[in-house]
Short mmCIF file of N, CA and C in Angstrom, two decimals:
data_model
loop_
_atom_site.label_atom_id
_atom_site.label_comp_id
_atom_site.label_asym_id
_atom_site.label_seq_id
_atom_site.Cartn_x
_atom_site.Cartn_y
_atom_site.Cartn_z
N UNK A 10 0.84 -1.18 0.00
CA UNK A 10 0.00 0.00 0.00
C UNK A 10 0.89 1.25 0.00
N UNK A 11 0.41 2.81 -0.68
CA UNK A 11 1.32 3.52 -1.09
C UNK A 11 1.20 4.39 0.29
N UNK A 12 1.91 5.34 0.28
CA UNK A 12 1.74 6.51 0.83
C UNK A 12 0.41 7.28 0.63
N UNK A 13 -0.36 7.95 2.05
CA UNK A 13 -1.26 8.46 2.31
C UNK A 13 -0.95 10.49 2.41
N UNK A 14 -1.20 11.21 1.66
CA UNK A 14 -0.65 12.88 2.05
C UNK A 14 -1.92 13.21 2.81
N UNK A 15 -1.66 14.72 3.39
CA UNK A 15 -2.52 15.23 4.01
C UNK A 15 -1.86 16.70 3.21
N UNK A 16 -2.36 17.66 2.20
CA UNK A 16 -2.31 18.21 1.49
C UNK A 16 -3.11 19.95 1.91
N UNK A 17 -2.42 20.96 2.34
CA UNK A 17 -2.74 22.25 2.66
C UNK A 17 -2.30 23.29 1.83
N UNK A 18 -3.19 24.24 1.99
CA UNK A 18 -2.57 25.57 1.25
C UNK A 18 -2.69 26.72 2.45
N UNK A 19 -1.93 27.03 2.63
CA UNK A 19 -1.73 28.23 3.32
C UNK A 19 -2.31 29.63 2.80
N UNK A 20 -3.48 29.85 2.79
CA UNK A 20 -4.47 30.57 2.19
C UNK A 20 -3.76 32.44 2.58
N UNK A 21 -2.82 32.68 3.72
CA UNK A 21 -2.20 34.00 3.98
C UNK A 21 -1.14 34.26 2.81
N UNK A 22 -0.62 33.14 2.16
CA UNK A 22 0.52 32.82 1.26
C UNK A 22 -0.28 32.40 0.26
N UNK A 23 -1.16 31.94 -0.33
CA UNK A 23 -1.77 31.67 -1.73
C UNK A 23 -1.88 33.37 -2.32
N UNK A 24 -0.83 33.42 -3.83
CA UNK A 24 -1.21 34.57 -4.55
C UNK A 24 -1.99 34.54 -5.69
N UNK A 25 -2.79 33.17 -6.08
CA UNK A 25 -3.76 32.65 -6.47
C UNK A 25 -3.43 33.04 -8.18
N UNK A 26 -1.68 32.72 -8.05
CA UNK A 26 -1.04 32.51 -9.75
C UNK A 26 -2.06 30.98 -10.55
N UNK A 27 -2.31 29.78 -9.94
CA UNK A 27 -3.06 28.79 -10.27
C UNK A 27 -2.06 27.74 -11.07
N UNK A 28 -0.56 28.24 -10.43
CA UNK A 28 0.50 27.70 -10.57
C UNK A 28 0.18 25.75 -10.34
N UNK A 29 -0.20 25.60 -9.60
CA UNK A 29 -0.93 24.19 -8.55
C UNK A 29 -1.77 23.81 -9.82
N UNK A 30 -2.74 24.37 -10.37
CA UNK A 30 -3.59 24.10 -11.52
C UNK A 30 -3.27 23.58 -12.69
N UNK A 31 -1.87 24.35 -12.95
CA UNK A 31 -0.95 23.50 -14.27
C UNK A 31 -0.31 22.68 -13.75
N UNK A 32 -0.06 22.41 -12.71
CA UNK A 32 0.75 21.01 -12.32
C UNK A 32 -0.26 19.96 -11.96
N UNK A 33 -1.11 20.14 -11.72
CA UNK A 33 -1.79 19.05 -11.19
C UNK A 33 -3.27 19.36 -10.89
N UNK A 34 -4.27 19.34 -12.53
CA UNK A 34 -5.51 20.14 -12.18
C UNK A 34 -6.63 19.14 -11.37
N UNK A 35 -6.13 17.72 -11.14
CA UNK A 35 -7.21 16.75 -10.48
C UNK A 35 -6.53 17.65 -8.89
N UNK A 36 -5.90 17.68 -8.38
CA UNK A 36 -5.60 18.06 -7.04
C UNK A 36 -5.70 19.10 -6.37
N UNK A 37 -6.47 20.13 -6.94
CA UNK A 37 -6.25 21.73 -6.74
C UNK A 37 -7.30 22.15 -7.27
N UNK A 38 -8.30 23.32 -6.34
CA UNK A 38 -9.35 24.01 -7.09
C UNK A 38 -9.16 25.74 -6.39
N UNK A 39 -9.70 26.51 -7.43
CA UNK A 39 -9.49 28.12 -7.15
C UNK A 39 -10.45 28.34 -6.52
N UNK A 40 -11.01 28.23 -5.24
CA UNK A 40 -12.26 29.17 -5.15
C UNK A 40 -12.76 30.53 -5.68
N UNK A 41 -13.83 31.68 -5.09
CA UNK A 41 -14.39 32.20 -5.69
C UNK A 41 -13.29 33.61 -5.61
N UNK A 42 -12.50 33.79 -4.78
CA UNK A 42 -11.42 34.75 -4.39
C UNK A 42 -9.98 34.15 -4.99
N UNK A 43 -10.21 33.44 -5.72
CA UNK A 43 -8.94 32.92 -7.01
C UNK A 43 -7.85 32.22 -5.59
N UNK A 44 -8.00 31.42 -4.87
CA UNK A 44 -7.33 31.23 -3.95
C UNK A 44 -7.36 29.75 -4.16
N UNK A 45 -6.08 29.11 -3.88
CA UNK A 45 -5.87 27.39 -4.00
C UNK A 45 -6.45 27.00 -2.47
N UNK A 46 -6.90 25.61 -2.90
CA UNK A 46 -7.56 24.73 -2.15
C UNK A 46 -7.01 23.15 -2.37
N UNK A 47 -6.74 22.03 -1.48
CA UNK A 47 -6.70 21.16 -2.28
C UNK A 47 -8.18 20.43 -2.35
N UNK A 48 -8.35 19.67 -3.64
CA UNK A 48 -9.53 18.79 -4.36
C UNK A 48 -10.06 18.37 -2.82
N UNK A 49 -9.22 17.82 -2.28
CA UNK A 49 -9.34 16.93 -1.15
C UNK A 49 -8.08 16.69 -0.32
N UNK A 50 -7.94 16.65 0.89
CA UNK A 50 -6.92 17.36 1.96
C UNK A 50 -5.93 15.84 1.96
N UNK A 51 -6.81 14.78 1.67
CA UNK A 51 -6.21 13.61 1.76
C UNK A 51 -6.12 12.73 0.83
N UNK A 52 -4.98 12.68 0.18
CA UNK A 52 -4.79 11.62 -0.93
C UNK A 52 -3.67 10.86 -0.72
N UNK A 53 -3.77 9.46 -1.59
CA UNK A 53 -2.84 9.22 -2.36
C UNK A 53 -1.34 9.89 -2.51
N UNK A 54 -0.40 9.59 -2.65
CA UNK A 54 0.85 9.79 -2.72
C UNK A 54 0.52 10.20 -4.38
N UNK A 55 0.96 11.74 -4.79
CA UNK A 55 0.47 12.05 -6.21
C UNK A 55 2.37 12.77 -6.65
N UNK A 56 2.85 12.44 -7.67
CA UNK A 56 3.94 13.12 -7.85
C UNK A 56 3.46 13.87 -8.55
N UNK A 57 2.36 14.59 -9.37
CA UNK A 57 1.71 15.94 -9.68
C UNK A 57 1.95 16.77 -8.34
N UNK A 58 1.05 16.36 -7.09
CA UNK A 58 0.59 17.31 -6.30
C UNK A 58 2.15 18.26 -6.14
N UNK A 59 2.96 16.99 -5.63
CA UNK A 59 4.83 17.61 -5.05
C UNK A 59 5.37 18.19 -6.29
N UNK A 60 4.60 18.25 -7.57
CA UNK A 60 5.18 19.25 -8.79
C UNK A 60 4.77 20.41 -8.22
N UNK A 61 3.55 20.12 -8.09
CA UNK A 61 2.92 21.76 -8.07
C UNK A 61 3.27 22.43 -6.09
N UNK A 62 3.15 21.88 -5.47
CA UNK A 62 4.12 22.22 -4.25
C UNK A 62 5.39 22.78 -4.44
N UNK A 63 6.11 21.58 -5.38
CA UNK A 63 7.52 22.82 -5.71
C UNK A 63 7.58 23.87 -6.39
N UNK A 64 6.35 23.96 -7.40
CA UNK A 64 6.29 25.42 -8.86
C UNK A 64 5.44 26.30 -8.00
N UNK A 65 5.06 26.42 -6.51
CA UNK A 65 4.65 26.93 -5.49
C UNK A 65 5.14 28.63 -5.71
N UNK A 66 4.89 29.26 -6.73
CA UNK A 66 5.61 30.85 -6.58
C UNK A 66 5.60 31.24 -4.92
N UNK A 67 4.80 31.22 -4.04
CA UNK A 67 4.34 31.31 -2.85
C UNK A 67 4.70 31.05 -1.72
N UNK A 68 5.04 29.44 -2.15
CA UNK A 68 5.31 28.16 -0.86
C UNK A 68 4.10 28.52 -0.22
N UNK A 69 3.05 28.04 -0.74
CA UNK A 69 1.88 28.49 0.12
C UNK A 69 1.22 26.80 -0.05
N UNK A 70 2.29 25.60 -0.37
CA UNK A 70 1.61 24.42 -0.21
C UNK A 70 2.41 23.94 0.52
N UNK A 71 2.09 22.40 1.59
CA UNK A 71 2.22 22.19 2.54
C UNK A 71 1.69 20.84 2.45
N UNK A 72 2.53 19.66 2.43
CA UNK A 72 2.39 18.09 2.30
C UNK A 72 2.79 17.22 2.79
N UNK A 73 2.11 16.74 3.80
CA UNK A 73 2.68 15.76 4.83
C UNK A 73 2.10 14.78 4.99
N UNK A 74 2.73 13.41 5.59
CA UNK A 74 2.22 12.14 5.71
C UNK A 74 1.11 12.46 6.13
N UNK A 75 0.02 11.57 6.14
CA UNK A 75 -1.06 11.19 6.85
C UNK A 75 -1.29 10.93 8.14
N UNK A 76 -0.25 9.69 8.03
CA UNK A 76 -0.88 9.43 9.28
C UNK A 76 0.66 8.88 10.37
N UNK A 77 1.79 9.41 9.73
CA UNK A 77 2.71 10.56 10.62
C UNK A 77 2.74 11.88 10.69
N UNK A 78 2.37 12.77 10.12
CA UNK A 78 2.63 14.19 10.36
C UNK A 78 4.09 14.26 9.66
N UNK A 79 4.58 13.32 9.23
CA UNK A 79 5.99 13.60 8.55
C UNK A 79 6.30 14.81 7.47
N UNK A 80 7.58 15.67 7.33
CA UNK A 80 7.13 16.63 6.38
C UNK A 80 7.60 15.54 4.76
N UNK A 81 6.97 16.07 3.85
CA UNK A 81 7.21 15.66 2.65
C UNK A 81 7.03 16.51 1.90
N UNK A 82 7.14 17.86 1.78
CA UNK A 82 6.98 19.26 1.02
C UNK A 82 6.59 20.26 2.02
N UNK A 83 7.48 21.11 2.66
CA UNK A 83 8.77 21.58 2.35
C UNK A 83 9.47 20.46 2.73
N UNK A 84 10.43 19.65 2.27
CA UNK A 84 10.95 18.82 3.68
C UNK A 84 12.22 19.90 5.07
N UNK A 85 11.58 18.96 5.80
CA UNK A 85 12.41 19.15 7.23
C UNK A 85 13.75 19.56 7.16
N UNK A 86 14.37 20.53 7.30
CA UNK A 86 15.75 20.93 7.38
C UNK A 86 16.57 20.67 8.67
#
């Protein structure tokens, strides 16, 4: 069984470029204030989502294990 994410946007840091949207449009929606959201907070291990986490103009995404809290975008320094 793969890896489980728990997938955030930091909505103070979203500049709602829709950068997230070209990387990965199943995982990411704009609400009505052009602001990223993810589809759903919990997925699947997606190497789209960690595209669009890194093409992040913002760093306003935020991806961590499930069901450690581990970081996996930004990682842990």
């Amino acid at each position: 069984m793969g890896d489980r994410w728990h997938v955030e946007v930091d909505r103070s840091l979203c500049i709602g470029s829709a950068q997230c949207l070209h990387h990965a449009p199943d995982g990411f929606r704009l609400d009505a204030a052009r602001q990223s959201r993810p589809a759903a907070p919990d997925m699947d291990a997606n190497e789209r989502v960690l595209e669009a986490a890194e093409g992040c103009p913002a760093e306003a995404i935020v991806i961590t294990l499930r069901d450690s809290g581990e970081a996996v975008f930004p990682p842990e320094e």
